[in-house]
PDB file of C-alpha atoms in Angstrom:
ATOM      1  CA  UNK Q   1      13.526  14.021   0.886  1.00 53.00           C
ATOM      2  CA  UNK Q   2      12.724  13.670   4.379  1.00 67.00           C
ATOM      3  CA  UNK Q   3      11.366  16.194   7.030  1.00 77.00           C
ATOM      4  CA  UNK Q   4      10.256  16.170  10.513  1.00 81.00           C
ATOM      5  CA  UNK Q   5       7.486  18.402  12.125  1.00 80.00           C
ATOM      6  CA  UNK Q   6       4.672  18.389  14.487  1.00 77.00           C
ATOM      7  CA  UNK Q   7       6.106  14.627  15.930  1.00 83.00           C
ATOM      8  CA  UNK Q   8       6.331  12.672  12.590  1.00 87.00           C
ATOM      9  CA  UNK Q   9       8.495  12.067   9.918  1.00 88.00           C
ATOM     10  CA  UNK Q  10       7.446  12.691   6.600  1.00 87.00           C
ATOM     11  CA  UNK Q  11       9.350  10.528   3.788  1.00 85.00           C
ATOM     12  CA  UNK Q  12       8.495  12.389   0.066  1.00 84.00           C
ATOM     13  CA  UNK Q  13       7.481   9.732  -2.382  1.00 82.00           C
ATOM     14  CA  UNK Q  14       7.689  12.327  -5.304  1.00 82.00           C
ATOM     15  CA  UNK Q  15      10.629  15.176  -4.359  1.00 77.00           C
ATOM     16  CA  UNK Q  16      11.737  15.217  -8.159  1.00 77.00           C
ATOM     17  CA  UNK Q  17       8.669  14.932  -9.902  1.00 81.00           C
ATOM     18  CA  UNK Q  18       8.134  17.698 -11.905  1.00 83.00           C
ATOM     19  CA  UNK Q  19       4.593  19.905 -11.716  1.00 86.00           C
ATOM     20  CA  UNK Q  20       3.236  17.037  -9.665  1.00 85.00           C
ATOM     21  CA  UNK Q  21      -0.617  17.937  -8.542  1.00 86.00           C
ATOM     22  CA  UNK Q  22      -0.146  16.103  -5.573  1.00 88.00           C
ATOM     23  CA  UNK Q  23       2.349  15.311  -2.551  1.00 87.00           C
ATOM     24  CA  UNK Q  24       2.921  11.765  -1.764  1.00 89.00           C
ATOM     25  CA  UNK Q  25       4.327  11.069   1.177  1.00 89.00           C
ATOM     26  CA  UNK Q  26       4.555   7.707   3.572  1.00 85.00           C
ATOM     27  CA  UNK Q  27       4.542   9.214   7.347  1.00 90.00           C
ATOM     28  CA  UNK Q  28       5.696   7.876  11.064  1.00 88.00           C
ATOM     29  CA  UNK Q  29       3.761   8.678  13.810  1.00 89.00           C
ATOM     30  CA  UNK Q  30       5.923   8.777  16.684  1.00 86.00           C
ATOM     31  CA  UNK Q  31       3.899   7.521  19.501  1.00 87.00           C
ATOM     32  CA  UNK Q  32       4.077   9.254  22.975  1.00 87.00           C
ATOM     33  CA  UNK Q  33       2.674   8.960  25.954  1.00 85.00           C
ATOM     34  CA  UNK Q  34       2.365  12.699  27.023  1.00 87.00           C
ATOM     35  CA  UNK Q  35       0.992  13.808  23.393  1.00 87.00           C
ATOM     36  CA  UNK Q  36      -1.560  11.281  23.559  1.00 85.00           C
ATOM     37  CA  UNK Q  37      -3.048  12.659  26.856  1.00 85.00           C
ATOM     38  CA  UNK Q  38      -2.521  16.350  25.338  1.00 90.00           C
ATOM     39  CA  UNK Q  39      -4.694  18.206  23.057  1.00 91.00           C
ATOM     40  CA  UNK Q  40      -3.980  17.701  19.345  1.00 93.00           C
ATOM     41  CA  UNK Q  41      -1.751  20.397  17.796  1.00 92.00           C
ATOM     42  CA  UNK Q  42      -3.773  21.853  14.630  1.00 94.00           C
ATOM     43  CA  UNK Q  43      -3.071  23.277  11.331  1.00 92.00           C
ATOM     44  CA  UNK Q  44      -4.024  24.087   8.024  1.00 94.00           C
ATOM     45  CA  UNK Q  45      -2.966  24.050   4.606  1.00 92.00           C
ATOM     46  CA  UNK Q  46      -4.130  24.568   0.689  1.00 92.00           C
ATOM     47  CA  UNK Q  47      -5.965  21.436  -0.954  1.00 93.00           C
ATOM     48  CA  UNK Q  48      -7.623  18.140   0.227  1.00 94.00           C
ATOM     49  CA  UNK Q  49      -5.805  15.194   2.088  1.00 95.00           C
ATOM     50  CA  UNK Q  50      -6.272  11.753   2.086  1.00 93.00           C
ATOM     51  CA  UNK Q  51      -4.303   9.701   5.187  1.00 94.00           C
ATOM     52  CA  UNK Q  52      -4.381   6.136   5.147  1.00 91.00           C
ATOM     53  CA  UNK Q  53      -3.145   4.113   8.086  1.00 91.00           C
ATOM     54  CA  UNK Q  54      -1.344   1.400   6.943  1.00 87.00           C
ATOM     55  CA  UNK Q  55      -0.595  -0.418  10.968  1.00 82.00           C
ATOM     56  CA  UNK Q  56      -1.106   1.103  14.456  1.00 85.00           C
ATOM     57  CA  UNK Q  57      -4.031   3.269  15.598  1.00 89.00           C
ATOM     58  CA  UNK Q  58      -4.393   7.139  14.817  1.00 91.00           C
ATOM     59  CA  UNK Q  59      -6.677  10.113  16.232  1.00 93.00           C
ATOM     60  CA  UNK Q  60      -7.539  12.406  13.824  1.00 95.00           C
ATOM     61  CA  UNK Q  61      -9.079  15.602  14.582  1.00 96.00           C
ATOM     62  CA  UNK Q  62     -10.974  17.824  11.664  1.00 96.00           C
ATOM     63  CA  UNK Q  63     -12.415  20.991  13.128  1.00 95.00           C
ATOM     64  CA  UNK Q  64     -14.572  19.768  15.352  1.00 93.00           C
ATOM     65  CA  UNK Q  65     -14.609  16.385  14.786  1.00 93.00           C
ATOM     66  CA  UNK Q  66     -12.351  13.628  15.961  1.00 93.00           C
ATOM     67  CA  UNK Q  67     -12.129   9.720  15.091  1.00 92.00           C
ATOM     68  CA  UNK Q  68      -9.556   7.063  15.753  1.00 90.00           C
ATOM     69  CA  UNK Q  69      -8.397   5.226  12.607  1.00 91.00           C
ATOM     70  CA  UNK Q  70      -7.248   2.048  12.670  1.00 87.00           C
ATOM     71  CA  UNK Q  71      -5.238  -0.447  10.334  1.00 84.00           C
ATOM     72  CA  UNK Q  72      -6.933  -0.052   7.202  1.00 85.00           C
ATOM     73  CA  UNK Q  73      -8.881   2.881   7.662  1.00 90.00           C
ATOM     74  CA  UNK Q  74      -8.751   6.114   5.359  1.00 92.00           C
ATOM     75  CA  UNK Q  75      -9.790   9.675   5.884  1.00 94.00           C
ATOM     76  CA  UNK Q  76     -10.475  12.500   3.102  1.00 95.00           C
ATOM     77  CA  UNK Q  77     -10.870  16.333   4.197  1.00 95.00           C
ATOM     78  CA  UNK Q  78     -10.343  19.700   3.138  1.00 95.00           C
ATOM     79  CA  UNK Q  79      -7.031  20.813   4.722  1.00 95.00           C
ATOM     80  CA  UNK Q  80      -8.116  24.351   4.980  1.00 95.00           C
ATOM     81  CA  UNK Q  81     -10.263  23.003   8.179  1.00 96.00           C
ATOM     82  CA  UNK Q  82      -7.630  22.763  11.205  1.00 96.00           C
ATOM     83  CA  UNK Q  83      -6.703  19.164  11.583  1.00 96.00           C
ATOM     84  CA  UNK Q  84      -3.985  17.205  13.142  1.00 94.00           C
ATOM     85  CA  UNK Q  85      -3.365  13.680  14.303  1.00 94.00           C
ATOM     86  CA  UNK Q  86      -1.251  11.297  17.044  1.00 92.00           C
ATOM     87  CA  UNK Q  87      -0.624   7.924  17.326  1.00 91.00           C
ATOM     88  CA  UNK Q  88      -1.979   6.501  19.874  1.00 89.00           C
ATOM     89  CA  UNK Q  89      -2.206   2.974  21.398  1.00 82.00           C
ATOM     90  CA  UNK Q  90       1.387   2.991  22.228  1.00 78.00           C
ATOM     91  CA  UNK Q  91       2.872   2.366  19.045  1.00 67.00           C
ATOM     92  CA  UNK Q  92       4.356   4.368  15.491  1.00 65.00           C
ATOM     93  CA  UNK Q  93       1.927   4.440  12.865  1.00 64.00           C
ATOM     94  CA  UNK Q  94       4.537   3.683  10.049  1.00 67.00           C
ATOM     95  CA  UNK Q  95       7.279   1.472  10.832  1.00 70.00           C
ATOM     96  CA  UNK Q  96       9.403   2.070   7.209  1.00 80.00           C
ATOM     97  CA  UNK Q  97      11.466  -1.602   8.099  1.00 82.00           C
ATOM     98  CA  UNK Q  98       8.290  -3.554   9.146  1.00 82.00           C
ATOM     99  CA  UNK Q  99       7.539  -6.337   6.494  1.00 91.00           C
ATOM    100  CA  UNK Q 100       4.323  -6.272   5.201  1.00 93.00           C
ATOM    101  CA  UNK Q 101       2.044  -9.300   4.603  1.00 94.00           C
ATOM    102  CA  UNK Q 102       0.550 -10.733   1.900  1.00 95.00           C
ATOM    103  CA  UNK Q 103      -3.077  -9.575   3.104  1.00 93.00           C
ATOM    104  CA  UNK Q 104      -2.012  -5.644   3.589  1.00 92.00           C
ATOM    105  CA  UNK Q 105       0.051  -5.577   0.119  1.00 95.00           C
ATOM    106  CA  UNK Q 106      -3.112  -7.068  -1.399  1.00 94.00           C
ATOM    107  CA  UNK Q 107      -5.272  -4.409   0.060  1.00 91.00           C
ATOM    108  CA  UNK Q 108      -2.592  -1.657  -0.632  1.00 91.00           C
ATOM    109  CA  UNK Q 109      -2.536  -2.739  -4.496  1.00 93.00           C
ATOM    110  CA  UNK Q 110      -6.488  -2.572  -4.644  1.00 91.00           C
ATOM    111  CA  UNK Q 111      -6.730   0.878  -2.850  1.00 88.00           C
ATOM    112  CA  UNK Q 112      -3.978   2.371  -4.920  1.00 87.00           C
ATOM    113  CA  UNK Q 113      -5.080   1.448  -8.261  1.00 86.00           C
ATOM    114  CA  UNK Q 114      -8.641   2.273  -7.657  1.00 85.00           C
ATOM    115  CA  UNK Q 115      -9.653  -1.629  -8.602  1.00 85.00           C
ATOM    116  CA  UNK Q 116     -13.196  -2.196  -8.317  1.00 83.00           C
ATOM    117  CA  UNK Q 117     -14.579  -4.178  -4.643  1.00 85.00           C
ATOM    118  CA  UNK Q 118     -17.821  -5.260  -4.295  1.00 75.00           C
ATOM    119  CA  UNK Q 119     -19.963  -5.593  -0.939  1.00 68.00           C
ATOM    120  CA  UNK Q 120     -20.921  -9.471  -1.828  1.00 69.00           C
ATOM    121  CA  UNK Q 121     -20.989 -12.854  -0.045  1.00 68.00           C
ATOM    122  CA  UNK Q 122     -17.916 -13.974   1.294  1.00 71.00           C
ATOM    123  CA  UNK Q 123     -18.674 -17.655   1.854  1.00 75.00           C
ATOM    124  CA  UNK Q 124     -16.279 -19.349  -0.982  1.00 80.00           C
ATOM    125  CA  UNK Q 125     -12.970 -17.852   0.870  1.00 86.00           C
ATOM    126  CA  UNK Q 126     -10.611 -19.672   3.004  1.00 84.00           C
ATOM    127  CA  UNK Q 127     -11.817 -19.739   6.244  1.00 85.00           C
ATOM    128  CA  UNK Q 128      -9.001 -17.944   8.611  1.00 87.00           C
ATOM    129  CA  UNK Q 129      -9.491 -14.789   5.973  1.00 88.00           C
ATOM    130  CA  UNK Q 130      -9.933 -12.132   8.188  1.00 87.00           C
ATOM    131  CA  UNK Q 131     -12.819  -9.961   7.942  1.00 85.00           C
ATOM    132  CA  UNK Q 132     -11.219  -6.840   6.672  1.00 85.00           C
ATOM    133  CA  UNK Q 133      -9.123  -8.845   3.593  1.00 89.00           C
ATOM    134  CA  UNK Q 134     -12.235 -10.212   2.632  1.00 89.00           C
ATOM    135  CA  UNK Q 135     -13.437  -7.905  -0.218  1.00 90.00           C
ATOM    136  CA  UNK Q 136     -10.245  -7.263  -1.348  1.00 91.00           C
ATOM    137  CA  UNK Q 137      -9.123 -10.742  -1.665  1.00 92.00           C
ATOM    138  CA  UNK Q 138     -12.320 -10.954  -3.721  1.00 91.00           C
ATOM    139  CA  UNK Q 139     -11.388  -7.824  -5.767  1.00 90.00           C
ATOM    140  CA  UNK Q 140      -8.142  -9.880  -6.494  1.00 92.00           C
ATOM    141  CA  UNK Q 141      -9.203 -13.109  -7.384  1.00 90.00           C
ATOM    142  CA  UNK Q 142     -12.135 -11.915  -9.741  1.00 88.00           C
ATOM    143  CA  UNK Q 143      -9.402  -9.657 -11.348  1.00 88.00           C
ATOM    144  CA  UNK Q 144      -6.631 -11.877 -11.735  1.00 92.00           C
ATOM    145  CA  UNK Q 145      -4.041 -10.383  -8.741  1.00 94.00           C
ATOM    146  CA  UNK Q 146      -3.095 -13.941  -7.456  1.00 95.00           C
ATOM    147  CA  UNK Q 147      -2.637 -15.389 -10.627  1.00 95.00           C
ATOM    148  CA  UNK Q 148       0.597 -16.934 -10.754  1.00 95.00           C
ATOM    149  CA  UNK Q 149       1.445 -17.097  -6.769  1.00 95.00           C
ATOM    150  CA  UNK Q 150       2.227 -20.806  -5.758  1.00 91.00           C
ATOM    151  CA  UNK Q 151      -0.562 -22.042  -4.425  1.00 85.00           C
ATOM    152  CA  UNK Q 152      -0.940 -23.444  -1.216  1.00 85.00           C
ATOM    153  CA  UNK Q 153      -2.409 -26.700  -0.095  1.00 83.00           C
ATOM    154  CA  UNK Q 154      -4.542 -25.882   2.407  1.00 84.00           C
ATOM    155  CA  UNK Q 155      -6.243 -23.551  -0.008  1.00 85.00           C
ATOM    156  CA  UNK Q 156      -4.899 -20.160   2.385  1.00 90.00           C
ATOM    157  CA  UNK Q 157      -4.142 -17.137   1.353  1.00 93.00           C
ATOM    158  CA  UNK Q 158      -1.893 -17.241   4.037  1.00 93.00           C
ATOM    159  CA  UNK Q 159      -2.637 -13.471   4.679  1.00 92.00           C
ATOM    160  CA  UNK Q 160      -0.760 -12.938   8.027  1.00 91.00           C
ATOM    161  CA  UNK Q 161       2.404 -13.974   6.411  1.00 94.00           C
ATOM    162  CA  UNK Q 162       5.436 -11.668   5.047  1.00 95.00           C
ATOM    163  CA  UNK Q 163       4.831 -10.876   1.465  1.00 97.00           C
ATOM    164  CA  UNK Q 164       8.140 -11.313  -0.568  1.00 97.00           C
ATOM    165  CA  UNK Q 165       9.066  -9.094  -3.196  1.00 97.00           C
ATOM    166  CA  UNK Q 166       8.478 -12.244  -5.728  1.00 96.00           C
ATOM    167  CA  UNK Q 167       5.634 -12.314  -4.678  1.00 97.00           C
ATOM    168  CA  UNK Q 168       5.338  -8.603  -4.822  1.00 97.00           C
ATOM    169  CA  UNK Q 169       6.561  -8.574  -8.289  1.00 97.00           C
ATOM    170  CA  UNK Q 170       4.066 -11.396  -9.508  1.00 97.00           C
ATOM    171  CA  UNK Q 171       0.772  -9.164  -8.241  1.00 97.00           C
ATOM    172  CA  UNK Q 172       1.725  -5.688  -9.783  1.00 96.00           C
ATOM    173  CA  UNK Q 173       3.154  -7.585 -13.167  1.00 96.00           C
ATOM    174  CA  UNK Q 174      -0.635  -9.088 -12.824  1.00 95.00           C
ATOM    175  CA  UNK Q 175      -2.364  -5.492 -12.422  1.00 93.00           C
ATOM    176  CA  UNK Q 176      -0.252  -3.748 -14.826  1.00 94.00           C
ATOM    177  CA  UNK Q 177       0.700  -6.494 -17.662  1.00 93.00           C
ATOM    178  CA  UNK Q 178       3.819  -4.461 -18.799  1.00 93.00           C
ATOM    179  CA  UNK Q 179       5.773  -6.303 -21.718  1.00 92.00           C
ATOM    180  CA  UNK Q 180       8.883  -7.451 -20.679  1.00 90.00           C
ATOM    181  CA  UNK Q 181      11.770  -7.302 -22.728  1.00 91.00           C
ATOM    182  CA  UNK Q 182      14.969 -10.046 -23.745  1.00 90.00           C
ATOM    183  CA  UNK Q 183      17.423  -7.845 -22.436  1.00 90.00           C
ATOM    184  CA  UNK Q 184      15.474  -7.657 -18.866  1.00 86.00           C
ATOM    185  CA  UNK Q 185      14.665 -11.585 -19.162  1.00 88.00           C
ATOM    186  CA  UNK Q 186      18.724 -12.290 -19.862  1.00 86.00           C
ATOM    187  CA  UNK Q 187      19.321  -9.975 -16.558  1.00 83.00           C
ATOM    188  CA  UNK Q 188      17.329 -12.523 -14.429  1.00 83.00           C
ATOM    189  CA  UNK Q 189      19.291 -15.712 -12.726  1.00 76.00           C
ATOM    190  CA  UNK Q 190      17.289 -18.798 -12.587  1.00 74.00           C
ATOM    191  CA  UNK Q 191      19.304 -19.832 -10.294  1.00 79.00           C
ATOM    192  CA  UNK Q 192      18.322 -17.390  -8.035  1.00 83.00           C
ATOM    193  CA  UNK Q 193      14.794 -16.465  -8.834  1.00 90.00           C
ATOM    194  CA  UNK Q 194      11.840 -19.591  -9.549  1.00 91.00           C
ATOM    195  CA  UNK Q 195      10.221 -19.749 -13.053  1.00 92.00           C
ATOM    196  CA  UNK Q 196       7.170 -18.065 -11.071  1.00 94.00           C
ATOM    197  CA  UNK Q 197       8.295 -15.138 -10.851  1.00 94.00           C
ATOM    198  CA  UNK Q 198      11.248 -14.308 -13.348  1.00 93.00           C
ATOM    199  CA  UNK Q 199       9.584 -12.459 -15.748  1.00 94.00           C
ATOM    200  CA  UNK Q 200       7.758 -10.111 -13.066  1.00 95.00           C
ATOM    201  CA  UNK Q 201      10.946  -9.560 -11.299  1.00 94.00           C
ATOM    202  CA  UNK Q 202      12.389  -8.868 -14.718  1.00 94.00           C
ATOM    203  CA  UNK Q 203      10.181  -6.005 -16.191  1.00 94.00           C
ATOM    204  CA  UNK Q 204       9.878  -4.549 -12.567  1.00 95.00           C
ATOM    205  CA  UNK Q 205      13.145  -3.889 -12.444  1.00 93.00           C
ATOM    206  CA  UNK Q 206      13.416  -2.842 -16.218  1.00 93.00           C
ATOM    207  CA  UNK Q 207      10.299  -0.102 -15.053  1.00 94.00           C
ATOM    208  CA  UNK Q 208      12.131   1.249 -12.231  1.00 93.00           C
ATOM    209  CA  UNK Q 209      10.712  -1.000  -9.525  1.00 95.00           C
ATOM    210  CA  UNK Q 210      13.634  -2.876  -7.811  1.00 92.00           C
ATOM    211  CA  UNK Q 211      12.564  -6.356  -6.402  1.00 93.00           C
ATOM    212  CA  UNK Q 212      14.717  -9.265  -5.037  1.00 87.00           C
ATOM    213  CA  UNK Q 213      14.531 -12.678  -5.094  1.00 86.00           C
ATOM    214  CA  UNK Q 214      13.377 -14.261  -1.602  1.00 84.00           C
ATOM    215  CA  UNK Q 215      13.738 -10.924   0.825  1.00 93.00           C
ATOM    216  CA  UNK Q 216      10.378 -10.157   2.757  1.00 96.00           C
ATOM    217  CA  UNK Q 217       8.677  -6.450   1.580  1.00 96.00           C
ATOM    218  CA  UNK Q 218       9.046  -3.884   3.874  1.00 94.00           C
ATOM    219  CA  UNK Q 219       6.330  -0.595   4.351  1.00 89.00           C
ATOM    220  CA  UNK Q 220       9.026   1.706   2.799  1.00 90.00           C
ATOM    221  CA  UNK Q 221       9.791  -0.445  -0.635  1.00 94.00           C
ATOM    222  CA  UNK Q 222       5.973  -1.265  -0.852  1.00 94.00           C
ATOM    223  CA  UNK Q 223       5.407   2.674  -0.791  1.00 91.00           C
ATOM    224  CA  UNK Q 224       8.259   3.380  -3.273  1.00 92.00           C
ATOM    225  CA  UNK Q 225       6.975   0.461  -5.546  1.00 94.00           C
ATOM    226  CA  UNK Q 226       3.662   1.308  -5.376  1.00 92.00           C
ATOM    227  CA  UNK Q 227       4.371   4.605  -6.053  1.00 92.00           C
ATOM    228  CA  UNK Q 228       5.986   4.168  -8.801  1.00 93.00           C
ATOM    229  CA  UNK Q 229       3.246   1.816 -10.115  1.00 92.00           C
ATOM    230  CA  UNK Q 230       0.827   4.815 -10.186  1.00 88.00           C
ATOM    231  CA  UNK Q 231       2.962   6.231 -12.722  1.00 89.00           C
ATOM    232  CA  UNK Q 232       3.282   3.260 -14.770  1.00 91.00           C
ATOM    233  CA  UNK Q 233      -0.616   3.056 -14.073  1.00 87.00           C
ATOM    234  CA  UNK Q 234      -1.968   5.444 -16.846  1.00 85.00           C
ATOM    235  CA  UNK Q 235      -0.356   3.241 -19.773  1.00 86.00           C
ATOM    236  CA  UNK Q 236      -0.007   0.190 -18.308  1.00 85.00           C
ATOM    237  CA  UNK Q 237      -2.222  -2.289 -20.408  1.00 84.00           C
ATOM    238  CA  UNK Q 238      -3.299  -4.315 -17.863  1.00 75.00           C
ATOM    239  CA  UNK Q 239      -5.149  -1.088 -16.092  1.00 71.00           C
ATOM    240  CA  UNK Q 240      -6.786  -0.163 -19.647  1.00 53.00           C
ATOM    241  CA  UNK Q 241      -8.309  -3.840 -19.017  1.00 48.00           C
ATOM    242  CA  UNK Q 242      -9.741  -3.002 -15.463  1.00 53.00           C
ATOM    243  CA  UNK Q 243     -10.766   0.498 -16.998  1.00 47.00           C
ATOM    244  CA  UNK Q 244     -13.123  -1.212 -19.402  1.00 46.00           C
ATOM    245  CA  UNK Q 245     -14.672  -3.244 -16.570  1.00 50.00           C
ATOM    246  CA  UNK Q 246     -15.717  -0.787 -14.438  1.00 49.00           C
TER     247      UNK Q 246
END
């Protein structure tokens, strides 16, 4: 389900789901020039919101208050205060085909399963781990995320590259340890997908979560799969795991 209002597009994560309690939705920004040098178009609404930017730069007004939000960056508010946003900076918020890399699906898997991070010393990681990564690469390595990923032999995470949805695959499959089944194993070509990351590509796709061997992640499959991850979340036994920890 898609709509368009107030200069964005809103994509609808959850159209079908039935007496959902919230509204997930993945959003573009359109950037322009002249509403960037306007004043912010406000409105309200019943509930809270939480907007996360996931690339580009947005300014978010609540009430009175206004801040600019930047890759990364989250903001929670009562949506009965007037608010409204724009991207600014001269680029879309959300670009839906944009690949994502292996630092921001990382980061996106931490945020969205509510995985604990800790405000520790960073001295152990690879050194060209940017700043922001940093206690979520941590987050991931104490809890297993990376587990499985071909290593590298400089020792990188290699955040700044594309992700791919093996890769993808292998990191949720980590979070959530579903059990795969024969049936989805005898689905998966060898030929076509490495030993790495067969049975993660396997029970994804047996769960509803359609990966492919060697194509880069874009923003709009990592929404959809993490999405439907959240669902999967609440029985998953690899979350009871991370449940008991914290």
């Amino acid at each position: 389900e898609i709509q368009k209002a107030h200069g964005m597009t809103y994509y609808n994560l959850a159209s079908a789901f039935k007496n959902r309690i919230a509204e997930p939705l993945y959003v573009v920004s359109d950037y322009s020039e002249n509403a960037e040098k306007a004043e912010i178009e406000l409105t309200t609404h019943e509930g809270q919101e939480c907007d996360i930017v996931v690339k580009g730069a947005l300014k978010v007004q609540v009430g009175d208050h206004t801040v600019v939000l930047e890759e990364g960056d989250s903001i929670y508010y009562e949506s009965g205060t007037p608010h409204g946003m724009i991207a600014i900076g001269g680029e879309e918020c959300f670009r839906p085909e944009k690949e994502v890399t292996r630092g921001e699906f990382l980061a996106m898997v931490i945020k969205s399963l509510n995985l604990p991070v800790e405000d520790i010393s960073y001295d152990d990681l690879p050194a060209d781990t940017p700043q922001w990564l940093k206690p979520y690469l941590i987050a991931a390595l104490r809890s297993g995320l990376t587990e499985g990923l071909p290593a590298d032999e400089s020792g990188s995470f290699r955040s700044h590259d594309p992700i791919t949805q093996m890769e993808a695959a292998v990191i949720l499959q980590n979070a959530l340890d579903l059990t795969v089944s024969t049936a989805a194993l005898e689905t998966v070509s060898t030929e076509d997908i490495p030993t790495w990351a067969a049975a993660s590509i396997a029970v994804m796709a047996e769960n509803g979560i359609a990966l492919q061997a060697g194509a880069p992640l874009t923003r709009a499959q990592a929404a959809c799969a993490l999405y439907q991850v959240s669902k999967l979340a609440s029985e998953a036994p690899g979350m009871a795991v991370f449940r008991m920890q914290q």
